[in-house]
PDB file of C-alpha atoms in Angstrom:
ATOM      1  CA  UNK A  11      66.250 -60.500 -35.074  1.00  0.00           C
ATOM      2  CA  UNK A  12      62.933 -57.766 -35.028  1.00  0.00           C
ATOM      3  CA  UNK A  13      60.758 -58.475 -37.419  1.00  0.00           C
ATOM      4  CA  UNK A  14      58.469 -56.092 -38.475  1.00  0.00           C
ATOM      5  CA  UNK A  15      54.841 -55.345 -40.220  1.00  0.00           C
ATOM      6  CA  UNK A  16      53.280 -52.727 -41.683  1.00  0.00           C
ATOM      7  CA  UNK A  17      50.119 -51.203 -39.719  1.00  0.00           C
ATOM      8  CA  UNK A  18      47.313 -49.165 -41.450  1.00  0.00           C
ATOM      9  CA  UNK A  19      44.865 -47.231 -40.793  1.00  0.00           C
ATOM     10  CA  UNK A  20      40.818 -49.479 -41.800  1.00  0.00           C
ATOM     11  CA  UNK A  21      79.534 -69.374 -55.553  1.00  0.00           C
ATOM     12  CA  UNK A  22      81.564 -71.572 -55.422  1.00  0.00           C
ATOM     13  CA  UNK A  23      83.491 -72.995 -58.907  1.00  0.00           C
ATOM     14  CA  UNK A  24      85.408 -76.060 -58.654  1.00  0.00           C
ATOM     15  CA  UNK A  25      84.102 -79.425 -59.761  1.00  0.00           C
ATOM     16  CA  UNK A  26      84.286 -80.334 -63.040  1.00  0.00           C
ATOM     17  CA  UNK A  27      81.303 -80.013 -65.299  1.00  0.00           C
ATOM     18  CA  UNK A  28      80.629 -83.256 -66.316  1.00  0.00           C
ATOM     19  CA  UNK A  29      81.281 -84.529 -62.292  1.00  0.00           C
ATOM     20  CA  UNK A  30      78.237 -82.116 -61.860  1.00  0.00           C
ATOM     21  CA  UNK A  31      76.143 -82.809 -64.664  1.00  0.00           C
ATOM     22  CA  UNK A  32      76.480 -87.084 -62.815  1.00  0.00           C
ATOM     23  CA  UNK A  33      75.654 -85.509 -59.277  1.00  0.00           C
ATOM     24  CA  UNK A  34      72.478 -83.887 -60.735  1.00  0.00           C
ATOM     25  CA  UNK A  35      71.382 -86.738 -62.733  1.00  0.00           C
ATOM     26  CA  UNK A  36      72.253 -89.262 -59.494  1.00  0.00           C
ATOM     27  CA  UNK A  37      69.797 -86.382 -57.390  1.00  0.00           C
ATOM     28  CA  UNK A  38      67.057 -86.037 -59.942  1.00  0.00           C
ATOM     29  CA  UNK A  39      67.010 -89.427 -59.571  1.00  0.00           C
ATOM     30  CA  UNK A  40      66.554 -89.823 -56.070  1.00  0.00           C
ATOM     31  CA  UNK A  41      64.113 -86.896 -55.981  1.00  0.00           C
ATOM     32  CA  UNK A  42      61.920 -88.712 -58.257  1.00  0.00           C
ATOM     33  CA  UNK A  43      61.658 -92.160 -55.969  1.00  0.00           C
ATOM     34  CA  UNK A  44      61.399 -90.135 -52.646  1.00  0.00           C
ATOM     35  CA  UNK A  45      58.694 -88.920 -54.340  1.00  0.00           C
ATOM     36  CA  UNK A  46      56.969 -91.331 -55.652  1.00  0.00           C
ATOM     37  CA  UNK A  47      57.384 -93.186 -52.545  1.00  0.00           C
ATOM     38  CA  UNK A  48      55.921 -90.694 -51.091  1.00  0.00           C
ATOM     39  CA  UNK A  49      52.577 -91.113 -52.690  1.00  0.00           C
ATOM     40  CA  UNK A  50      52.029 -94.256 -51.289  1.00  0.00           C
ATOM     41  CA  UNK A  51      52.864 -93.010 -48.030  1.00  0.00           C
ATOM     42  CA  UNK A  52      50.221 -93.339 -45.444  1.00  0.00           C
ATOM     43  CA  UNK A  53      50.826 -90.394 -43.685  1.00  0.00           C
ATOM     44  CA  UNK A  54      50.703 -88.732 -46.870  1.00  0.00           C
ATOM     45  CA  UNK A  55      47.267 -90.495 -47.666  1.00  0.00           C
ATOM     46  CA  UNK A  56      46.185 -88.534 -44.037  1.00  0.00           C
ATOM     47  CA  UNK A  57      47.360 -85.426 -45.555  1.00  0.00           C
ATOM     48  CA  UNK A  58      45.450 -85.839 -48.555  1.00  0.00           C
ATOM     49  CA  UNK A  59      45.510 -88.706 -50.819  1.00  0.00           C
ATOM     50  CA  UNK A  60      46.929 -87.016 -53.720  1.00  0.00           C
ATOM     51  CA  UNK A  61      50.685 -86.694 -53.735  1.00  0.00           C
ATOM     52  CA  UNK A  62      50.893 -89.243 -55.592  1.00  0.00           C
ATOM     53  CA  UNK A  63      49.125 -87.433 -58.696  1.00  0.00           C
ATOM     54  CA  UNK A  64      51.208 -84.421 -57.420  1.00  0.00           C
ATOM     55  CA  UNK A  65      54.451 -86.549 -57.592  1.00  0.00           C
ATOM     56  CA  UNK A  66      53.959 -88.328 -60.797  1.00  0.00           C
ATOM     57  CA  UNK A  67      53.568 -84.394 -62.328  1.00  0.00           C
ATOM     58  CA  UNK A  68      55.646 -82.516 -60.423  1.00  0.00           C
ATOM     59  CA  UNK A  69      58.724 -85.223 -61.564  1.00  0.00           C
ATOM     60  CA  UNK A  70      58.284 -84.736 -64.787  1.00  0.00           C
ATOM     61  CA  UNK A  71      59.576 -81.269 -64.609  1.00  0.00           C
ATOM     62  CA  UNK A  72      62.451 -82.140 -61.641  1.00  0.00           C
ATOM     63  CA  UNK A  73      65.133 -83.297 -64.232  1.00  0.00           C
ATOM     64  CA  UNK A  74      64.736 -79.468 -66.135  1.00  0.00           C
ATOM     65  CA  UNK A  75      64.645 -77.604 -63.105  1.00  0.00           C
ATOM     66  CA  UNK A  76      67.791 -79.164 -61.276  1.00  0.00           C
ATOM     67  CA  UNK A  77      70.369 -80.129 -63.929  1.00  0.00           C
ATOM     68  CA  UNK A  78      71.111 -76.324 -64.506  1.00  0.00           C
ATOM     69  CA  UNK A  79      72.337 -75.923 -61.105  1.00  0.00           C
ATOM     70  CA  UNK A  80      75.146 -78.211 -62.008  1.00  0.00           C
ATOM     71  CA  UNK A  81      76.573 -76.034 -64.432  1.00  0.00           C
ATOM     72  CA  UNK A  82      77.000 -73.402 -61.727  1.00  0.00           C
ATOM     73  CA  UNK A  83      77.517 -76.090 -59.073  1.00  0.00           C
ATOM     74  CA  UNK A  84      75.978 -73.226 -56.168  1.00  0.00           C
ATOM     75  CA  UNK A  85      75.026 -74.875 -53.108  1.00  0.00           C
ATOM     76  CA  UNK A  86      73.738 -77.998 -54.749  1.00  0.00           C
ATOM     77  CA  UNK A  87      74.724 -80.197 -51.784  1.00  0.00           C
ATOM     78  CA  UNK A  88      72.202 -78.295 -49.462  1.00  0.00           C
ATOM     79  CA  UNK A  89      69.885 -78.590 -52.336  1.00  0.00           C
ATOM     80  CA  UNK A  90      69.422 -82.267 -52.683  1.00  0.00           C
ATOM     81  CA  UNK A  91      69.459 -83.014 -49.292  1.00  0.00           C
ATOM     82  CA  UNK A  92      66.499 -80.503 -49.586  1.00  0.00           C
ATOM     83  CA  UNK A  93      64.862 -81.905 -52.234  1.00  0.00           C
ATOM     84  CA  UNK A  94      65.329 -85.553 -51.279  1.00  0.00           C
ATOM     85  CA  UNK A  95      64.277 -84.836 -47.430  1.00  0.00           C
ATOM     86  CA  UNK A  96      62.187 -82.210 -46.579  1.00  0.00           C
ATOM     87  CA  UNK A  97      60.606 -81.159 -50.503  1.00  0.00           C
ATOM     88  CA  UNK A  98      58.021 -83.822 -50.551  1.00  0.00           C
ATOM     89  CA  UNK A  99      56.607 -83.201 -47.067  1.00  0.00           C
ATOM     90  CA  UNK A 100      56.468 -79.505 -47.931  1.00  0.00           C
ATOM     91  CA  UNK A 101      54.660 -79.645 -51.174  1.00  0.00           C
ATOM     92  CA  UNK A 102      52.075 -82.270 -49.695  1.00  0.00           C
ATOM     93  CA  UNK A 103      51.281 -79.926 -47.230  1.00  0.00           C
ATOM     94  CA  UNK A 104      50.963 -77.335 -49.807  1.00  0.00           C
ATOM     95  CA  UNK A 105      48.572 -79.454 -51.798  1.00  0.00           C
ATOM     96  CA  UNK A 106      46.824 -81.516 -49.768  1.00  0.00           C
ATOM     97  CA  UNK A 107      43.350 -79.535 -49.950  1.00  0.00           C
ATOM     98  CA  UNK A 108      43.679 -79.971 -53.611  1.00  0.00           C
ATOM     99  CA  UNK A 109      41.122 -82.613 -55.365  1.00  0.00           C
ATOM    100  CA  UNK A 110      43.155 -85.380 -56.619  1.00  0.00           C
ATOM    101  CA  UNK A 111      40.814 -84.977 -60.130  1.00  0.00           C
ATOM    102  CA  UNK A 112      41.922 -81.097 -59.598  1.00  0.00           C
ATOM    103  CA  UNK A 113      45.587 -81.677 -59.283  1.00  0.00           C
ATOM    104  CA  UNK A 114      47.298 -80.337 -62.804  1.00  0.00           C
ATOM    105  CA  UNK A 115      50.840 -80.477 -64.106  1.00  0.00           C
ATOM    106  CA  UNK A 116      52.039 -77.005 -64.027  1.00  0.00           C
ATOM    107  CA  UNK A 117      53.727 -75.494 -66.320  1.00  0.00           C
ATOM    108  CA  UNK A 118      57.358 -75.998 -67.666  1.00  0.00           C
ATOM    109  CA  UNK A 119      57.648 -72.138 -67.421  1.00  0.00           C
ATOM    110  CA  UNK A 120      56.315 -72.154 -63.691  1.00  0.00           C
ATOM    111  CA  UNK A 121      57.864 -75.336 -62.224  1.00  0.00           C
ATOM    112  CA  UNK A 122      61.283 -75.182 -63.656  1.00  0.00           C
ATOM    113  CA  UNK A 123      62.704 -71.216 -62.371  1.00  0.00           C
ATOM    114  CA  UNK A 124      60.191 -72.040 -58.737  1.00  0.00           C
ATOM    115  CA  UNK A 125      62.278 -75.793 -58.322  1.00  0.00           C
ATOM    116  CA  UNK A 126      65.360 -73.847 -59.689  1.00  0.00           C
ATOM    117  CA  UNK A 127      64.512 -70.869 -56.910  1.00  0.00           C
ATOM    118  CA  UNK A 128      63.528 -73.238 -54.294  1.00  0.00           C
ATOM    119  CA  UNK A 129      67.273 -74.636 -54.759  1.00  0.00           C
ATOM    120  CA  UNK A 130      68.731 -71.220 -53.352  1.00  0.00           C
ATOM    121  CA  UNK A 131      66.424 -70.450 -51.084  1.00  0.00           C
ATOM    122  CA  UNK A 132      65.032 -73.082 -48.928  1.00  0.00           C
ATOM    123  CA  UNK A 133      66.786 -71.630 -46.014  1.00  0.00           C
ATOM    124  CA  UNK A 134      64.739 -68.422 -46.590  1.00  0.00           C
ATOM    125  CA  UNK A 135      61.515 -69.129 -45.065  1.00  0.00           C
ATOM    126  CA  UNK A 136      59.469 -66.278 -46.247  1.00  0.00           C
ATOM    127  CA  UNK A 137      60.615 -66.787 -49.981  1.00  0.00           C
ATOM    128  CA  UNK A 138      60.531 -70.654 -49.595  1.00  0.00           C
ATOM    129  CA  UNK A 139      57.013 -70.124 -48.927  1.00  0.00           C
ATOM    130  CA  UNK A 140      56.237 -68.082 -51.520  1.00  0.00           C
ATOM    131  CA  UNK A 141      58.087 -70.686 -54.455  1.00  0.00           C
ATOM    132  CA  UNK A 142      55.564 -73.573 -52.795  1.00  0.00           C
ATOM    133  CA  UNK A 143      52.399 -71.867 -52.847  1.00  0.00           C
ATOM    134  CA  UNK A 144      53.687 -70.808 -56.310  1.00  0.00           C
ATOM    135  CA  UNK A 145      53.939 -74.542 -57.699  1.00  0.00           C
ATOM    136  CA  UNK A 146      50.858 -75.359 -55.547  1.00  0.00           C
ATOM    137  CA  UNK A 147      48.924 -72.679 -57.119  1.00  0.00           C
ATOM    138  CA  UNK A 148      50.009 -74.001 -60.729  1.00  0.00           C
ATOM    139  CA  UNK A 149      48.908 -77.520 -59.801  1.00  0.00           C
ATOM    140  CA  UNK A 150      45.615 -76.811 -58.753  1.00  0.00           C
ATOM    141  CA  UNK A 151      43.296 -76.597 -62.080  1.00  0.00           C
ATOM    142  CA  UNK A 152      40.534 -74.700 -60.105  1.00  0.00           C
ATOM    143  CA  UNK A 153      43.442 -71.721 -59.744  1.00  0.00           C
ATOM    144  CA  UNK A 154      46.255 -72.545 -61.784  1.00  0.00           C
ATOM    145  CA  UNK A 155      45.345 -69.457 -64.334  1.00  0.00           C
ATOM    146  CA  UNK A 156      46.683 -67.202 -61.355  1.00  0.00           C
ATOM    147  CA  UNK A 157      50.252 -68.283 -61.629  1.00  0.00           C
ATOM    148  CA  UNK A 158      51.881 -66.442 -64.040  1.00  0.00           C
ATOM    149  CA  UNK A 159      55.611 -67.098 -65.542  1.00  0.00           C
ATOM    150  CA  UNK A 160      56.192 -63.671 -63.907  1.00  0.00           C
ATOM    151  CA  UNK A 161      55.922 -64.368 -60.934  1.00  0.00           C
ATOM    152  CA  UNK A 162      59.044 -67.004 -60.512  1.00  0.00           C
ATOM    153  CA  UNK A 163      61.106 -63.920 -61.302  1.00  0.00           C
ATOM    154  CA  UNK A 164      59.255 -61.015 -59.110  1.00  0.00           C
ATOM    155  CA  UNK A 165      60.248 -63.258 -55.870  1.00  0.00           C
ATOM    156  CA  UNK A 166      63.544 -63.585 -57.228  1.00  0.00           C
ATOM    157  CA  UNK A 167      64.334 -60.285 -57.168  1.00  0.00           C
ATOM    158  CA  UNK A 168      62.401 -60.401 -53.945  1.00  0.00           C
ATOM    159  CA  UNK A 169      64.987 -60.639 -50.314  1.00  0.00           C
ATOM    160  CA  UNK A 170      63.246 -62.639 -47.099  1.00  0.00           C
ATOM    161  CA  UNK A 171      62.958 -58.521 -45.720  1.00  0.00           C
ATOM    162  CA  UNK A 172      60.823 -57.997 -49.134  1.00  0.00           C
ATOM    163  CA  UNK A 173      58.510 -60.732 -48.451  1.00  0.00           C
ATOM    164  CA  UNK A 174      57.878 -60.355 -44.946  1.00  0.00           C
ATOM    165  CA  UNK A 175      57.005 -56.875 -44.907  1.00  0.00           C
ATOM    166  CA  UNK A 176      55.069 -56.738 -48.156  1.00  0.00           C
ATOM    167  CA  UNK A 177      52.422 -59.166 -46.167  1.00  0.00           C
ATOM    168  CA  UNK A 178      50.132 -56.367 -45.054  1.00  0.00           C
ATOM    169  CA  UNK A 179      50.572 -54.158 -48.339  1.00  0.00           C
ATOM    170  CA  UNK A 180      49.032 -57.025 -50.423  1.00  0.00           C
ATOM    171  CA  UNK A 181      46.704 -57.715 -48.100  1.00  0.00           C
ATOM    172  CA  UNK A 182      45.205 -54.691 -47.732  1.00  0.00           C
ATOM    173  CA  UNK A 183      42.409 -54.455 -50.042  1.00  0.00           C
ATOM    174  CA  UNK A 184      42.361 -50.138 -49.662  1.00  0.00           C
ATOM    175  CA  UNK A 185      45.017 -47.785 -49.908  1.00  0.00           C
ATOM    176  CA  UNK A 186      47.426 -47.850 -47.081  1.00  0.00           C
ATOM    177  CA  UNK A 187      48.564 -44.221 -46.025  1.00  0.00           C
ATOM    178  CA  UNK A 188      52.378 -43.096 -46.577  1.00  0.00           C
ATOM    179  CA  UNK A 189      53.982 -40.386 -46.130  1.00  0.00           C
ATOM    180  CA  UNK A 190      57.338 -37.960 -47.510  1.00  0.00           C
ATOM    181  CA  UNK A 191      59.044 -35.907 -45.465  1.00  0.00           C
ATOM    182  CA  UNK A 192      60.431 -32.887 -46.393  1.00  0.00           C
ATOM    183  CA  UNK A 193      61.931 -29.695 -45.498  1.00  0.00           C
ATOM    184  CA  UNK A 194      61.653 -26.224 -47.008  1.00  0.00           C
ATOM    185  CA  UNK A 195      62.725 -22.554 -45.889  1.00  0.00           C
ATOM    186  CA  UNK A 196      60.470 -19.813 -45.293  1.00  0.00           C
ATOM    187  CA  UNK A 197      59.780 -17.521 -47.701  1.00  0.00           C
ATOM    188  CA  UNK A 198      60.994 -19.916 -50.459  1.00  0.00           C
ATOM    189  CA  UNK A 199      59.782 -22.230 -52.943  1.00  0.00           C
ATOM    190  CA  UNK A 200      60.869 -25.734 -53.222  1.00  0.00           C
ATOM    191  CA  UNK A 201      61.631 -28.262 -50.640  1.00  0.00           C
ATOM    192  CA  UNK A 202      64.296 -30.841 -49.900  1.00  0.00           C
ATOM    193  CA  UNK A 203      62.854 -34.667 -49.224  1.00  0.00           C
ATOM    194  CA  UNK A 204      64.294 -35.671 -46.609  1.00  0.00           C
ATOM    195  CA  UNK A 205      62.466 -39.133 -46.330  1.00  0.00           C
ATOM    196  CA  UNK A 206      60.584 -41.286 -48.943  1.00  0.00           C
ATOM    197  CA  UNK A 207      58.039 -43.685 -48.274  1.00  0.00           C
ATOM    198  CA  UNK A 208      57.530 -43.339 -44.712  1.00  0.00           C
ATOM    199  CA  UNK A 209      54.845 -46.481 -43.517  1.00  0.00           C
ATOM    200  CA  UNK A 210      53.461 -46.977 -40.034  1.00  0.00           C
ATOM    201  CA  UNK A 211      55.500 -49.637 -39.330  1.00  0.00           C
ATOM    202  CA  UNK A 212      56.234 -51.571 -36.584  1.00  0.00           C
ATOM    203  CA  UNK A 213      57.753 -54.373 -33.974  1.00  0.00           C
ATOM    204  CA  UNK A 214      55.070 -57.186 -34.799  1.00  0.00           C
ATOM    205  CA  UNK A 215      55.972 -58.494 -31.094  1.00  0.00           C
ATOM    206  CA  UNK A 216      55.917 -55.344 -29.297  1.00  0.00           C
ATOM    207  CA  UNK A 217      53.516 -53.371 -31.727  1.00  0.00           C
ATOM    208  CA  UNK A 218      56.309 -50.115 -30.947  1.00  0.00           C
ATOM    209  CA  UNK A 219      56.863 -47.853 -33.704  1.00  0.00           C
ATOM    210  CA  UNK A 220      60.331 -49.396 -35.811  1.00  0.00           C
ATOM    211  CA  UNK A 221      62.252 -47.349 -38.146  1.00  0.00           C
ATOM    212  CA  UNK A 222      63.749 -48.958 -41.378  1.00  0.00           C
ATOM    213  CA  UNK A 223      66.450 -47.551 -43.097  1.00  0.00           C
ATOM    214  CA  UNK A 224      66.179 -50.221 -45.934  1.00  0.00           C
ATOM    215  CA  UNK A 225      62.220 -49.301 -46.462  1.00  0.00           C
ATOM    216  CA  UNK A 226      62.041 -47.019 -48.934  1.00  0.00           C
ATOM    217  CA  UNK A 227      64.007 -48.994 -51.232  1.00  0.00           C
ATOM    218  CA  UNK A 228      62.064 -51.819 -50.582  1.00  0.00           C
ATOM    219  CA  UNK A 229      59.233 -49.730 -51.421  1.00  0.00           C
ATOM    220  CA  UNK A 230      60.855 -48.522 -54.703  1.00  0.00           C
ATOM    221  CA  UNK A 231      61.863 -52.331 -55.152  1.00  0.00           C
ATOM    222  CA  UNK A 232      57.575 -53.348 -55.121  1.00  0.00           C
ATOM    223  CA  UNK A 233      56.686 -50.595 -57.487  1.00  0.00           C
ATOM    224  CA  UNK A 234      59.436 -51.321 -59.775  1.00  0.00           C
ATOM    225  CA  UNK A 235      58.182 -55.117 -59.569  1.00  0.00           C
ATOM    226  CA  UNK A 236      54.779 -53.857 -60.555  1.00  0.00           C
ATOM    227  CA  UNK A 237      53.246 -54.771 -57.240  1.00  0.00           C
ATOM    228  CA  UNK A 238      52.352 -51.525 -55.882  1.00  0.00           C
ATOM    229  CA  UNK A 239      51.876 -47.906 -56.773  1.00  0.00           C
ATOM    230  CA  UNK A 240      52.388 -44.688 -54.950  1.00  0.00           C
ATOM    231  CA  UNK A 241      51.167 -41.346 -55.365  1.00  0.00           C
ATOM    232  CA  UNK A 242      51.870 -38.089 -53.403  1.00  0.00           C
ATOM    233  CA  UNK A 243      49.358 -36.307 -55.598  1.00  0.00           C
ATOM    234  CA  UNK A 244      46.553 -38.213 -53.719  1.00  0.00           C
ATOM    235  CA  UNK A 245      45.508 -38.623 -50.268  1.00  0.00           C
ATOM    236  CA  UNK A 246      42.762 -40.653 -48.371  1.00  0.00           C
ATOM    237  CA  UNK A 247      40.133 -38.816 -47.467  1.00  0.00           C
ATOM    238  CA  UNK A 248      40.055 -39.504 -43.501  1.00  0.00           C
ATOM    239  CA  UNK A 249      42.863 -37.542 -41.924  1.00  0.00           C
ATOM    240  CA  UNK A 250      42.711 -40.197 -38.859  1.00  0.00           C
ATOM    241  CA  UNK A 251      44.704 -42.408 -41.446  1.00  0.00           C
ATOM    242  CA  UNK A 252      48.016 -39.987 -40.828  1.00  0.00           C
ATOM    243  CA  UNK A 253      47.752 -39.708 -37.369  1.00  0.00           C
ATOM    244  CA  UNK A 254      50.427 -41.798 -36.796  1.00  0.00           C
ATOM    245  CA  UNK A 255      53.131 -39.821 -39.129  1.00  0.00           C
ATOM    246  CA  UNK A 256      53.613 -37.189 -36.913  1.00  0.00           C
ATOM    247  CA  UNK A 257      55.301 -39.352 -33.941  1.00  0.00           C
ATOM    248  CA  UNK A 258      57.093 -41.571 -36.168  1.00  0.00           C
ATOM    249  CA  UNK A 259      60.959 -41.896 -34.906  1.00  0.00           C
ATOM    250  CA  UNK A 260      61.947 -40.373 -38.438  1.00  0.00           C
ATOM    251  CA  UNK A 261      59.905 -37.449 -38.142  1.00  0.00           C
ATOM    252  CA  UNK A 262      61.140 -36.596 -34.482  1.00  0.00           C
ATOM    253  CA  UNK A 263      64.886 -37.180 -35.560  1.00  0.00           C
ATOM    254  CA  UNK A 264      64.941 -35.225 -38.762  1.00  0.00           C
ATOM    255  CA  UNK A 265      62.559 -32.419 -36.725  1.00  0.00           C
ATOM    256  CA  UNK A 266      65.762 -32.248 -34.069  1.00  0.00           C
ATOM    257  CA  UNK A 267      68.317 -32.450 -36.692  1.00  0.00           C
ATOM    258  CA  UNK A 268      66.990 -30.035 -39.213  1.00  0.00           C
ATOM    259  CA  UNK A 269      63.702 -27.601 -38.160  1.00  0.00           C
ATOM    260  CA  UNK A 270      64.986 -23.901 -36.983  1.00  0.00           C
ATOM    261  CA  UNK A 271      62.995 -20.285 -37.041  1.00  0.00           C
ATOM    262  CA  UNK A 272      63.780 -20.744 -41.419  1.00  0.00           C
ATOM    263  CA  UNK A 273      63.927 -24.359 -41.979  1.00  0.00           C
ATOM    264  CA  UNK A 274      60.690 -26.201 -41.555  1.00  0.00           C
ATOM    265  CA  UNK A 275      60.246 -29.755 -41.942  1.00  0.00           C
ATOM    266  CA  UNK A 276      56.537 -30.838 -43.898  1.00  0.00           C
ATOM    267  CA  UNK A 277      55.267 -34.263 -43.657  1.00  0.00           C
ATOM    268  CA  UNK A 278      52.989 -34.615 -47.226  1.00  0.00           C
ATOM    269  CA  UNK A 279      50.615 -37.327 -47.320  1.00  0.00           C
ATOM    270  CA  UNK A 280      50.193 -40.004 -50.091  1.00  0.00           C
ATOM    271  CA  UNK A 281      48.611 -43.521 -50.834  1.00  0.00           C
ATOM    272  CA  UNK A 282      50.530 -46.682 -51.604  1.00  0.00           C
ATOM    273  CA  UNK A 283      47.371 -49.401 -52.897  1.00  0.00           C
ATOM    274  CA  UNK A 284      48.466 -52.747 -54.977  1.00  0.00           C
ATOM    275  CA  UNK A 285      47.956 -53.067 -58.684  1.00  0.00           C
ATOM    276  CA  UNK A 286      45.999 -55.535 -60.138  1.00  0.00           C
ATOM    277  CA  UNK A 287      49.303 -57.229 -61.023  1.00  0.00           C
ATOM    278  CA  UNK A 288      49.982 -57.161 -57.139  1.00  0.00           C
ATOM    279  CA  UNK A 289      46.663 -58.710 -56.444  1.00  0.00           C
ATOM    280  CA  UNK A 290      47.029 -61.862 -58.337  1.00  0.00           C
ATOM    281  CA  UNK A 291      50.692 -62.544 -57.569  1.00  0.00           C
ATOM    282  CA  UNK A 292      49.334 -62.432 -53.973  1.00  0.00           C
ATOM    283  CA  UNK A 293      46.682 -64.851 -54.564  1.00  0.00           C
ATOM    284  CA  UNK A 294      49.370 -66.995 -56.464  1.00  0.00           C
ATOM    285  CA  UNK A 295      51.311 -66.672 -53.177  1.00  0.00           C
ATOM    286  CA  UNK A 296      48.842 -67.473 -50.702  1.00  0.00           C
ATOM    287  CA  UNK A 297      49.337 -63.706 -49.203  1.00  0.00           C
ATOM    288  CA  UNK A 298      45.568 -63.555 -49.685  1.00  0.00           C
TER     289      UNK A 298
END
């Protein structure tokens, strides 16, 4: 499938409840030896000598995190296998530049929704990513202040699309130009919008313009998270910043669908820059 980046300018129901509640108990259990195996591990020791702090802290909050998944008994199959075969590489790779004296337990509120999250999503590699550098964050006392409870619950609501895209809008440290296209008829007030937040985006292989028909709902979906903001009200002051709009595939379709001698289409510039909010849950993240 195309993936894409932003450019800018500068369940199943069916076993019974107590069978579950065993199967989570019998794979909380063998989370907890894989990894505290894994601490004495020598390849782990290469990594960084301290998953075995990380294990004996991350455990403690395993058994909370996992035996509310029987209860729903979603995918829990694919989950332990997960957790008991691929989990303690990934988070040792995730904290090996940690300090062993630095490594923290995180918090219940952190550890429990990211393990919980993890279990849907480790076939997601963009939001798997996210959930480890999460608990990572949280474990390192040097940084651990930047995870926030809220931010198990803005990737979430987050989809693999979300995560991937909003790369370059938190990393951007200015305001990234956007645009709104709309159409209005001569000699009248008012205008129609035809399309909302319009970004220069594009193939990240090919570097071609790429039209999303999803993107200005994902762009709704960041401000509504309290990532982002956007404003048509403002503009950046170099022009060279919108250059692009005019040659985007939207604006060339809706300009051959819709512009006449009365109906002329506008293209009205904006800014979409990251909140403060949005800063830190990218350097919770590892986005920056």
């Amino acid at each position: 499938s195309q993936q894409a980046t932003i450019l800018f300018h500068c369940p199943k129901i069916g076993v019974h409840y107590n069978d579950s509640i065993k199967a989570a108990r019998d794979g909380v259990a063998l989370v907890g030896e894989i990894l505290k195996a894994a601490g004495d591990s020598p390849n782990v020791k290469e990594a960084g000598q301290n998953l075995g702090q990380s294990a004996l802290t991350i455990t403690k909050t395993i058994n909370n995190a996992l035996l509310p998944l029987a209860a729903v008994n979603f995918a829990f199959d694919k989950a332990r296998v997960y957790f008991a075969e691929k989990f303690p590489q990934d988070i040792a790779a995730k904290t090996a530049t940690i300090p062993p004296e630095q490594v923290v337990e995180p918090k219940a509120s952190i550890a429990g929704p990211a393990l919980q999250g993890l279990a849907f999503t480790h076939e997601e590699p963009n939001l798997k990513e996210m959930y480890l550098s999460l608990l990572a964050t949280a474990m390192d006392g040097r940084v651990a202040a930047d995870a926030h409870p809220a931010f198990v619950e803005v990737i979430r609501q987050l989809s693999s699309e979300d995560a991937q895209l909003m790369r370059g809008a938190l990393q951007s440290p200015v305001a990234i130009a956007i645009v709104e296209i709309r159409l209005s008829t001569v000699g009248q007030q008012g205008y129609q919008t035809l399309a909302r937040h319009v970004l220069n985006l594009s193939n990240s292989t090919t570097n071609a313009a790429m039209e999303n028909p999803q993107l200005p709902a994902i762009v709704d979906n960041w401000v509504r998270l309290g990532l982002v903001n956007v404003d048509y009200t403002t503009k950046l002051v170099d022009a060279a910043a919108y250059e692009w709009a005019d040659q985007r595939p939207e604006i060339v379709r809706l300009r051959e669908t819709y512009e006449t001698e009365t109906q002329k289409i506008s293209i009205t510039h904006g800014i979409l820059e990251r909140t403060a909010f949005g800063v830190q849950f990218a350097r919770a993240v590892s986005l920056v």
